[in-house]
Amino acid sequence: MSDPEKTTYADFAAVVSYGPSLSFSPDSSEIAYCSNASGQFNLWVASVDGEPARQLTHFTDQAVRQIAWSPAGDQILFTADSQGDEKHQLYLIDPQGGSLTPLTDRPDVQYFLAEGAWSPDGRYIAFAGNDREPTAQDTIIREVDSGEDDRQLMDGRIYEPVSWSPDGRKLTVVDARSNMDFRPMVVDVETGNVTGLAVEDDPSIYLPGPWKSDGSGYWMLTDKGQEHTGLAFVDAATGAMEWFRQPEWSVEGVAASADGRFLAYLVNEAGFSTLKVERQDFGDAVEVPELPVGKAGDGLVFSPDGRYLALLVGTPTRPNEIYLVDLDAGTVRPLTNSLLRNLDHVMMVEPELVHFPSFDDRQIPGWLYRPHGEGPFPVVLSIHGGPESQERPQYAYRGLYQCLLHMGIGVLAPNIRGSTGYGKAYQKLIHRDLGGNDVKDFEAAVHFLHGLDWVDNDRIGVFGGSYGGFAVLTCLSRLPDYWAAGVDIVGPSNLVTMLRSFPPTWKEVAKETFGDVDTEEEDLLRRSPITYVDRITAPLFVIQGANDPRVVKAESDQIVDKLRSRGIEVRYDVYDDEGHGFTKKENEVKALGDSVEFFSQHLLA
């Protein structure tokens, strides 16, 4: 047991993390998942009956990402990349363990599995890759035994294959044109004929989901003609779409049982996840036990026999666990136990959902974590990545929030303009405006904190990764009077150089979100932290992965060099074996633990 007087970030971070991909064995007795219990994300298999899990891969520098169990049950297909470089390669392995069979060997190429990668007869797998043309992503169908590839879609666009029809003749594919413009199509894999759903001029999200068991069509998530993503059904023969459910909040995941009984979907209600299960044929609600209150949905999948529904669920006070919903028994239970140390002595904090006004009277939602006691307390403003993502009520950053709270530091984690989950109009506010009106949201967040009687206004820090790291650099350089310290993890400092260094498949899509680097360089520089670097006075801690393909190391190098030339305190830690974030547990724990110490030094001294 941890000593209450000596509880450190390492105690809060002593948890097992899981990747978002889950896959059942054909007989529904086991489930495959990826976990970093070994220190790196490897492939594991666990029995649904709770027997000890077995580790199939033993990578130290590679990380398992996607998983798909073969219909025959004799192979598991997965992807893995090396040291965070996101150049995913395909492998096969026996579910009982043994040597790997590489299916691709192109370390310069990114491959992605279809969500339902195996054809129903197990003869083919569907995946995507940019091996033919670096700026394009083809849809590839491989015959497993012969290794022969058939490229169904290869016209220079970015295609993402999704799932096979029950008879194995058709494959749904998405033409991904931007973060908010996904266009669905169905490929007849025998004839090569491609049919698309008629879409309107207004870009919308159309994400094909699972097929109905009779092959008559497929379920789809779409925000066509509305603010939030609803659930629809598409007739495969006619292409006609019919709404099934249109809740007030967004549907963010859907799964269907292969036996045709159940349809499951998740609704994101102000950040909280609500699980719905209905009868496919009649739409009648099925009563299921309540999940822990927090964020759920990653890995949502039915067992082949339709009895179990598996998904990852996390809360603000407990990390993600793999949960099994037994629809026959009407029970729910965790299959895993992620906490490796006893923290019963720690008074964990549940966040309060708050809203504060920004410059345009828009109400910005956020999660406010207040330490126990009277105060006044320092606070860290934590800004999520994306920016088209969402802060959710979960055990964030391996318990970093709870550790800060235990030390007497509060946390405000807002969902500023551009965040997902609040409708597409809100999400679009960030497009071509990073470093624009979002800066005013950051300032509004500080003003909100200044209005709380338990906050020490002179001890406010700012923290974030990726876009959140960009936000840290933006806050310190453009709102310099508010901050006592900042921690930037893989944050871009110069939008121009970032866009020019993007992976080749991102370059066209990025214009929609960031702007055109060839025609809008002046405006991009106006919105970049590097332009205002001379205004930074607060102590800064920069963390960077050397292999980051999204925000390359040069983004951190240039702002660190400029700050050091002025004599500004800046700590700079580079992880040579990481990319955009962390795959090795020891690296993640060290980086975030060092962040806690940095805030302790500058906010608690």
XYZ file of C-alpha atoms in Angstrom:
605
model
C 0.000 0.000 0.000
C 1.197 3.536 -0.758
C 2.145 5.740 2.171
C -0.363 8.650 2.287
C 2.427 11.028 3.286
C 4.600 9.990 0.333
C 2.034 9.514 -2.408
C 3.535 10.707 -5.696
C 2.462 10.864 -9.303
C 3.978 7.394 -9.799
C 1.305 6.019 -7.462
C -1.534 7.603 -9.449
C 0.086 6.538 -12.731
C 0.486 2.899 -11.678
C -2.267 1.796 -14.002
C -2.581 -0.401 -17.075
C -3.725 1.380 -20.236
C -5.635 -0.145 -23.134
C -5.821 0.588 -26.827
C -9.232 1.313 -28.364
C -9.447 -1.920 -30.392
C -11.219 -5.045 -29.066
C -11.987 -8.285 -30.939
C -13.795 -11.455 -29.822
C -12.838 -14.996 -30.790
C -15.369 -16.647 -33.161
C -16.676 -18.882 -30.355
C -17.172 -15.804 -28.092
C -15.084 -17.350 -25.309
C -12.137 -14.931 -25.490
C -11.395 -11.323 -26.321
C -8.215 -9.845 -27.802
C -7.021 -6.399 -26.794
C -3.872 -4.290 -26.620
C -2.464 -3.274 -23.259
C 0.740 -1.746 -21.907
C 0.877 -4.051 -18.869
C 4.333 -5.145 -20.088
C 5.517 -1.539 -20.455
C 4.641 -1.313 -24.165
C 1.336 -1.784 -25.994
C 1.255 -5.498 -26.811
C -1.407 -7.970 -27.896
C -3.197 -9.883 -25.140
C -6.041 -12.399 -25.001
C -8.368 -12.871 -22.031
C -11.159 -15.338 -21.319
C -14.626 -13.883 -20.792
C -14.796 -16.168 -17.731
C -12.076 -14.212 -15.979
C -9.133 -16.583 -16.344
C -5.654 -14.996 -16.425
C -4.853 -13.217 -19.676
C -2.007 -14.337 -21.916
C 0.424 -12.050 -23.718
C 0.921 -12.875 -27.406
C 3.443 -10.256 -28.543
C 6.482 -9.055 -26.639
C 7.387 -5.803 -28.326
C 9.571 -3.224 -26.603
C 9.885 -0.655 -29.411
C 6.721 -1.416 -31.390
C 3.158 -0.690 -30.297
C 0.105 -2.755 -31.241
C -2.717 -0.554 -32.562
C -5.608 -2.385 -34.332
C -6.807 -5.966 -33.820
C -9.049 -8.345 -35.809
C -9.623 -12.024 -34.964
C -10.061 -14.238 -38.050
C -13.463 -15.889 -38.685
C -11.859 -19.341 -38.477
C -10.334 -18.463 -35.127
C -6.833 -19.598 -36.061
C -5.224 -16.173 -36.585
C -5.282 -12.664 -35.177
C -4.523 -9.805 -37.542
C -3.051 -6.633 -36.074
C -1.119 -3.488 -36.895
C 1.914 -2.101 -35.077
C 4.219 0.878 -35.517
C 7.760 1.541 -34.304
C 8.695 4.102 -31.639
C 5.613 6.182 -32.314
C 6.347 6.805 -36.013
C 2.750 5.865 -37.051
C 4.066 3.798 -39.976
C 1.744 0.908 -39.121
C 2.530 -2.519 -40.586
C 0.297 -5.607 -40.741
C 0.991 -8.889 -38.934
C -0.649 -12.257 -38.254
C -0.186 -14.383 -35.145
C -1.672 -17.604 -33.783
C -4.067 -16.895 -30.856
C -2.061 -19.350 -28.763
C 1.153 -17.453 -29.441
C 4.235 -18.126 -31.512
C 6.102 -16.324 -34.245
C 4.706 -13.403 -36.198
C 3.908 -13.438 -39.910
C 4.495 -9.966 -41.398
C 2.053 -9.082 -44.169
C 3.679 -5.757 -45.021
C 7.244 -4.510 -44.762
C 7.248 -0.896 -45.836
C 8.604 1.233 -42.974
C 7.975 4.352 -45.072
C 4.247 3.601 -45.440
C 1.140 3.894 -43.246
C -1.323 1.003 -43.321
C -4.700 0.929 -41.548
C -7.088 -1.978 -41.097
C -10.745 -1.690 -41.977
C -12.930 -1.663 -38.881
C -14.200 -5.093 -39.934
C -11.040 -6.232 -41.687
C -11.774 -9.916 -42.420
C -14.216 -11.009 -45.105
C -16.873 -13.327 -43.594
C -15.247 -16.415 -45.135
C -11.803 -15.380 -43.889
C -10.334 -15.423 -47.385
C -9.636 -11.694 -47.668
C -8.654 -8.745 -45.516
C -9.447 -5.104 -46.241
C -7.021 -2.338 -45.373
C -5.741 1.025 -46.598
C -2.287 2.249 -47.441
C -0.315 5.031 -49.103
C 2.299 2.699 -50.592
C 1.416 3.495 -54.211
C 1.321 7.275 -53.846
C 2.431 9.012 -50.619
C -0.329 11.645 -50.761
C -3.136 9.148 -51.447
C -4.625 6.281 -49.445
C -5.882 3.337 -51.490
C -8.438 0.722 -50.473
C -6.667 -2.648 -50.696
C -8.178 -6.134 -50.573
C -5.667 -8.917 -50.024
C -6.203 -12.623 -50.519
C -4.542 -13.958 -47.374
C -3.251 -17.273 -48.750
C -1.794 -15.946 -52.010
C -0.832 -12.469 -50.804
C -2.298 -10.965 -53.973
C -3.706 -7.429 -53.689
C -6.694 -5.940 -55.470
C -6.876 -2.150 -55.277
C -10.541 -1.295 -55.375
C -10.138 2.472 -54.989
C -6.923 4.164 -56.095
C -7.743 7.532 -57.662
C -5.633 9.789 -55.453
C -8.108 10.399 -52.630
C -7.962 9.324 -48.989
C -10.107 6.203 -48.626
C -10.904 4.355 -45.422
C -12.461 0.870 -45.808
C -14.954 0.046 -43.066
C -16.827 -3.278 -43.106
C -17.877 -6.263 -45.241
C -21.457 -7.211 -46.019
C -22.574 -10.555 -44.508
C -22.224 -12.329 -47.881
C -18.719 -10.919 -48.425
C -19.605 -9.312 -51.751
C -19.623 -5.675 -50.700
C -17.418 -3.371 -48.669
C -18.304 0.021 -47.228
C -15.671 2.705 -47.692
C -15.357 6.339 -46.625
C -13.945 9.058 -48.860
C -12.347 11.244 -46.157
C -12.108 14.830 -47.392
C -11.821 16.672 -44.069
C -12.593 16.173 -40.400
C -16.212 17.071 -41.131
C -16.642 15.772 -44.671
C -16.817 11.959 -44.862
C -18.590 10.536 -47.924
C -19.783 6.908 -47.889
C -19.727 4.423 -50.720
C -20.227 0.730 -51.268
C -17.784 -1.294 -53.372
C -18.888 -4.518 -55.053
C -15.640 -6.447 -54.613
C -16.485 -8.900 -57.431
C -17.389 -6.396 -60.139
C -15.545 -3.342 -58.842
C -18.724 -1.303 -59.161
C -18.859 1.628 -56.729
C -22.086 3.220 -55.563
C -22.225 6.309 -53.381
C -24.856 7.868 -51.204
C -26.219 11.080 -52.672
C -24.758 13.875 -50.559
C -25.648 17.535 -50.528
C -23.264 20.419 -51.176
C -23.020 21.117 -47.459
C -20.220 18.815 -46.188
C -21.400 16.353 -43.565
C -20.198 13.342 -41.656
C -21.344 9.993 -43.047
C -19.693 7.140 -41.164
C -20.849 3.644 -42.181
C -21.279 1.272 -39.281
C -22.106 -2.431 -39.128
C -24.243 -4.207 -41.710
C -27.617 -5.643 -40.820
C -27.407 -9.418 -40.523
C -29.629 -9.997 -43.576
C -27.380 -7.833 -45.775
C -30.183 -5.436 -46.648
C -28.172 -2.399 -45.600
C -25.964 -0.858 -42.982
C -26.214 1.479 -40.029
C -24.612 4.880 -40.325
C -23.664 7.794 -38.101
C -24.369 11.125 -39.781
C -24.993 14.784 -39.021
C -26.713 15.410 -42.343
C -28.941 18.475 -42.000
C -28.483 18.769 -38.236
C -26.023 19.865 -35.579
C -25.428 16.509 -33.898
C -24.601 13.060 -35.224
C -27.602 10.754 -35.318
C -28.101 7.125 -36.252
C -29.562 6.184 -39.641
C -30.051 3.083 -41.786
C -29.023 2.911 -45.439
C -30.730 0.518 -47.850
C -27.951 -1.221 -49.794
C -30.086 -1.766 -52.889
C -31.462 1.757 -53.319
C -28.999 3.882 -51.333
C -31.934 5.469 -49.519
C -31.204 6.669 -45.998
C -33.766 6.574 -43.208
C -33.294 8.099 -39.779
C -33.389 5.623 -36.895
C -32.511 7.779 -33.864
C -31.899 11.528 -33.616
C -31.171 12.365 -29.973
C -30.430 15.879 -28.740
C -26.773 14.936 -28.305
C -24.391 13.109 -30.644
C -24.364 9.370 -31.202
C -20.679 8.423 -31.202
C -20.496 4.667 -31.602
C -22.647 1.839 -32.930
C -22.423 -1.957 -32.974
C -24.810 -4.667 -34.176
C -24.925 -8.306 -33.149
C -24.296 -10.731 -36.015
C -27.341 -12.794 -35.047
C -29.605 -9.855 -35.857
C -30.928 -9.413 -32.317
C -29.341 -6.309 -30.880
C -28.193 -2.843 -31.858
C -26.042 -0.893 -29.389
C -25.055 2.755 -29.564
C -23.611 5.406 -27.280
C -24.849 8.953 -26.816
C -22.441 11.673 -25.696
C -24.573 13.753 -23.321
C -22.520 16.855 -22.407
C -19.443 14.621 -22.190
C -21.029 11.740 -20.275
C -21.627 8.465 -22.135
C -25.015 6.755 -22.146
C -25.318 3.226 -23.539
C -28.478 2.316 -25.463
C -29.351 -1.218 -26.596
C -32.366 -1.931 -28.804
C -33.873 -4.777 -30.800
C -32.752 -4.412 -34.412
C -36.054 -5.397 -35.979
C -38.474 -3.525 -33.772
C -36.471 -0.747 -32.137
C -37.621 -1.852 -28.695
C -35.334 -0.772 -25.869
C -33.443 -3.528 -24.059
C -32.847 -2.920 -20.383
C -29.137 -3.023 -19.567
C -27.310 -2.329 -16.307
C -25.888 1.153 -15.865
C -22.230 1.653 -16.644
C -19.960 3.703 -14.366
C -20.566 7.416 -14.913
C -17.888 8.765 -17.215
C -16.633 8.256 -20.752
C -17.330 4.997 -22.599
C -17.329 3.689 -26.120
C -13.861 2.807 -27.394
C -13.851 -0.747 -28.704
C -17.661 -1.128 -28.690
C -18.206 -4.631 -30.106
C -20.581 -7.588 -29.786
C -19.420 -11.146 -29.329
C -20.265 -13.311 -32.374
C -23.018 -15.136 -30.471
C -24.640 -11.821 -29.495
C -24.438 -12.516 -25.768
C -21.728 -10.055 -24.768
C -21.104 -6.409 -25.516
C -17.563 -5.246 -24.769
C -16.319 -1.671 -24.438
C -13.857 0.490 -22.550
C -15.219 2.632 -19.710
C -13.356 5.193 -17.605
C -14.340 7.707 -14.929
C -12.613 10.746 -13.401
C -11.514 8.628 -10.433
C -10.727 5.318 -12.121
C -8.849 4.531 -15.365
C -10.296 2.718 -18.352
C -11.371 -0.878 -17.871
C -12.694 -3.375 -20.384
C -16.315 -4.005 -19.405
C -18.508 -6.915 -20.466
C -22.255 -6.412 -20.664
C -23.936 -9.833 -20.523
C -27.213 -9.290 -22.383
C -28.534 -12.761 -21.563
C -27.902 -12.426 -17.831
C -28.562 -8.684 -17.620
C -25.267 -7.996 -15.837
C -22.199 -5.814 -16.352
C -18.723 -6.394 -14.950
C -15.146 -5.269 -15.555
C -12.954 -7.848 -17.246
C -9.785 -6.039 -16.176
C -8.358 -4.355 -13.082
C -6.147 -1.458 -14.118
C -5.191 0.045 -10.761
C -1.881 -1.458 -9.673
C -1.616 0.358 -6.337
C -4.035 0.892 -3.507
C -5.152 4.515 -3.424
C -8.006 4.073 -0.981
C -6.431 6.681 1.290
C -6.662 9.331 -1.451
C -9.772 11.508 -1.495
C -10.447 11.457 -5.222
C -12.272 14.457 -6.727
C -15.269 14.347 -9.059
C -15.386 17.319 -11.441
C -18.174 19.859 -11.685
C -19.550 20.666 -15.131
C -19.340 24.468 -15.453
C -19.942 27.059 -18.157
C -18.378 30.484 -18.534
C -19.002 33.271 -21.078
C -16.503 34.178 -23.754
C -16.168 37.467 -25.669
C -19.147 36.681 -27.949
C -21.413 35.617 -25.055
C -20.945 32.003 -26.079
C -21.030 29.708 -23.049
C -17.853 27.609 -22.903
C -18.275 24.249 -21.112
C -15.565 22.862 -18.888
C -14.759 20.441 -16.095
C -13.729 22.091 -12.832
C -11.802 20.065 -10.260
C -11.507 21.713 -6.839
C -9.080 20.403 -4.217
C -10.398 19.486 -0.797
C -9.998 22.295 1.743
C -10.521 26.024 1.992
C -7.845 27.418 -0.308
C -6.822 29.659 -1.879
C -5.383 27.125 -4.329
C -3.327 27.383 -7.484
C -5.007 26.041 -10.623
C -3.804 24.465 -13.870
C -5.755 25.259 -17.037
C -5.597 22.026 -19.061
C -6.412 22.296 -22.772
C -7.123 19.168 -24.776
C -5.583 18.204 -28.113
C -7.268 18.108 -31.469
C -8.472 20.839 -31.467
C -11.452 18.877 -32.816
C -11.690 16.630 -29.800
C -13.376 16.830 -26.407
C -12.352 16.873 -22.763
C -14.328 14.088 -21.113
C -14.867 13.089 -17.458
C -12.184 10.409 -17.190
C -8.923 9.534 -15.434
C -6.976 11.990 -17.550
C -3.251 11.664 -18.261
C -2.854 8.533 -16.133
C -4.200 10.299 -13.048
C -2.344 13.595 -13.451
C -5.422 15.636 -12.473
C -6.017 13.574 -9.326
C -2.349 13.877 -8.373
C -2.423 17.662 -8.750
C -5.602 17.789 -6.656
C -3.995 15.619 -3.984
C -1.174 18.188 -3.853
C -3.609 21.092 -3.544
C -3.677 22.271 -7.168
C -7.041 22.657 -8.907
C -7.738 21.927 -12.576
C -10.015 23.589 -15.126
C -10.322 21.561 -18.346
C -12.493 23.517 -20.835
C -13.957 22.542 -24.180
C -13.183 25.739 -26.046
C -14.587 26.553 -29.493
C -13.652 23.869 -31.977
C -14.331 21.040 -29.531
C -16.464 18.135 -30.668
C -19.626 16.998 -28.898
C -21.477 20.342 -29.002
C -22.643 20.418 -32.603
C -20.877 21.053 -35.882
C -21.371 24.846 -35.807
C -19.361 24.976 -32.570
C -16.735 22.629 -34.000
C -16.301 24.706 -37.156
C -15.450 27.830 -35.154
C -11.819 26.713 -34.997
C -11.426 26.116 -38.726
C -8.726 28.342 -40.209
C -8.640 30.194 -36.885
C -6.189 28.389 -34.604
C -4.621 31.196 -32.631
C -7.594 33.429 -33.369
C -10.761 33.557 -31.302
C -9.662 30.522 -29.287
C -7.191 32.871 -27.576
C -10.172 34.833 -26.266
C -11.631 31.606 -24.873
C -8.382 30.955 -23.000
C -8.583 34.461 -21.539
C -12.245 33.936 -20.621
C -11.241 30.779 -18.756
C -8.721 32.754 -16.704
C -11.289 35.439 -15.930
C -13.669 32.701 -14.782
C -10.989 31.359 -12.443
C -10.305 34.871 -11.124
C -13.943 35.055 -10.106
C -13.705 31.986 -7.835
C -12.943 32.834 -4.228
C -10.874 29.665 -3.698
C -8.433 30.366 -6.571
C -5.068 32.077 -6.091
C -4.968 34.376 -9.123
C -1.181 34.693 -9.011
C -0.595 30.955 -9.288
C -2.236 29.751 -12.492
C -0.470 27.337 -14.817
C -1.360 26.039 -18.279
C -0.908 22.505 -19.625
C -1.640 20.636 -22.850
C -0.466 18.318 -25.603
C -0.610 18.614 -29.403
C -3.163 21.404 -30.023
C -3.147 21.776 -26.238
C 0.602 22.349 -26.470
C -0.027 24.983 -29.150
C -2.503 26.526 -26.704
C 0.132 26.576 -23.947
C 2.594 28.406 -26.186
C -0.166 30.741 -27.344
C -1.240 31.551 -23.790
C 2.291 32.251 -22.603
C 3.150 34.411 -25.613
C -0.093 36.297 -26.235
C -1.584 36.454 -22.735
C 1.714 36.633 -20.821
C 0.456 38.362 -17.676
C -1.735 35.515 -16.442
C 0.635 32.576 -16.018
C 3.025 31.280 -13.395
C 4.201 28.301 -15.504
C 3.377 26.221 -18.565
C 3.929 22.642 -19.776
C 3.801 22.038 -23.536
C 3.787 18.448 -24.851
C 4.392 18.068 -28.618
C 2.855 21.454 -29.370
C 3.450 23.252 -32.690
C 5.005 26.691 -32.440
C 4.828 27.746 -36.095
C 1.757 26.882 -38.179
C 3.641 27.448 -41.424
C 6.489 25.038 -40.717
C 4.088 22.554 -39.136
C 1.898 22.405 -42.252
C 4.916 22.017 -44.498
C 6.137 19.058 -42.438
C 2.795 17.210 -42.201
C 2.541 13.566 -43.344
C 1.799 13.522 -47.099
C -1.741 12.142 -46.716
C -2.646 15.063 -44.441
C -1.610 17.958 -46.651
C -4.834 18.498 -48.602
C -7.162 17.687 -45.700
C -5.263 20.100 -43.427
C -6.200 23.108 -45.546
C -9.767 22.910 -44.250
C -8.736 23.088 -40.592
C -5.554 25.153 -40.596
C -5.424 27.119 -43.837
C -3.456 26.993 -47.089
C 0.240 27.362 -46.370
C 0.950 28.339 -49.977
C -1.485 31.279 -50.063
C -2.069 32.234 -46.412
C 1.421 32.211 -44.918
C 1.114 35.713 -43.471
C -2.124 34.911 -41.657
C -0.756 31.589 -40.373
C 2.273 33.378 -38.939
C -0.001 35.985 -37.341
C -1.683 33.163 -35.442
C 1.529 31.303 -34.510
C 3.178 31.466 -31.065
C 6.633 31.821 -32.625
C 5.664 35.318 -33.801
C 5.147 36.437 -30.196
C 7.930 34.448 -28.559
C 9.604 37.616 -27.231
C 6.623 38.156 -24.909
C 7.073 34.873 -23.019
C 8.293 35.403 -19.474
C 6.781 32.475 -17.516
C 8.846 29.319 -16.880
C 8.170 26.740 -19.601
C 8.632 22.976 -19.813
C 8.639 21.496 -23.338
C 8.297 17.743 -23.974
C 8.824 16.320 -27.471
C 8.996 12.945 -29.219
C 11.876 12.736 -31.683
C 9.861 10.553 -34.091
C 6.696 12.651 -34.056
C 5.257 12.664 -37.618
C 2.476 15.153 -36.816
C 4.345 17.844 -34.879
C 7.962 17.307 -35.825
C 10.764 17.993 -33.385
C 11.731 21.191 -35.223
C 8.518 22.776 -33.903
C 9.816 22.560 -30.348
C 13.445 23.209 -31.278
C 12.739 26.612 -32.772
C 10.814 28.069 -29.853
C 13.191 26.607 -27.258
C 16.184 28.077 -29.087
C 14.613 31.530 -29.208
C 13.674 31.462 -25.528
C 17.105 30.297 -24.413
C 18.751 33.020 -26.478
C 16.785 35.509 -24.330
C 17.699 33.790 -21.075
C 14.142 32.613 -20.361
C 13.864 29.534 -18.152
C 12.847 26.615 -20.340
C 13.288 22.925 -19.686
C 13.379 20.794 -22.837
C 13.087 16.995 -22.708
C 13.230 14.988 -25.932
C 12.273 11.304 -26.007
C 14.235 9.626 -28.791
C 11.977 6.549 -28.898
C 8.573 8.278 -28.957
C 6.344 10.048 -31.456
C 3.179 12.099 -31.019
C 2.543 11.123 -27.427
C 3.789 8.034 -25.650
C 3.715 4.311 -26.309
C 6.207 3.267 -23.612
C 4.755 3.368 -20.121
C 8.028 4.337 -18.435
C 8.417 7.348 -20.746
C 4.856 8.527 -20.184
C 5.107 8.186 -16.409
C 8.412 10.054 -16.343
C 7.231 12.896 -18.599
C 3.972 13.456 -16.739
C 5.645 12.982 -13.366
C 8.194 15.623 -14.322
C 5.287 17.883 -15.320
C 3.771 17.463 -11.859
C 7.110 18.359 -10.255
C 7.435 21.391 -12.531
C 4.027 22.684 -11.474
C 4.809 21.903 -7.847
C 7.982 23.972 -8.093
C 6.298 26.988 -9.675
C 2.773 26.903 -8.224
C 3.335 25.646 -4.691
C 6.642 27.257 -3.754
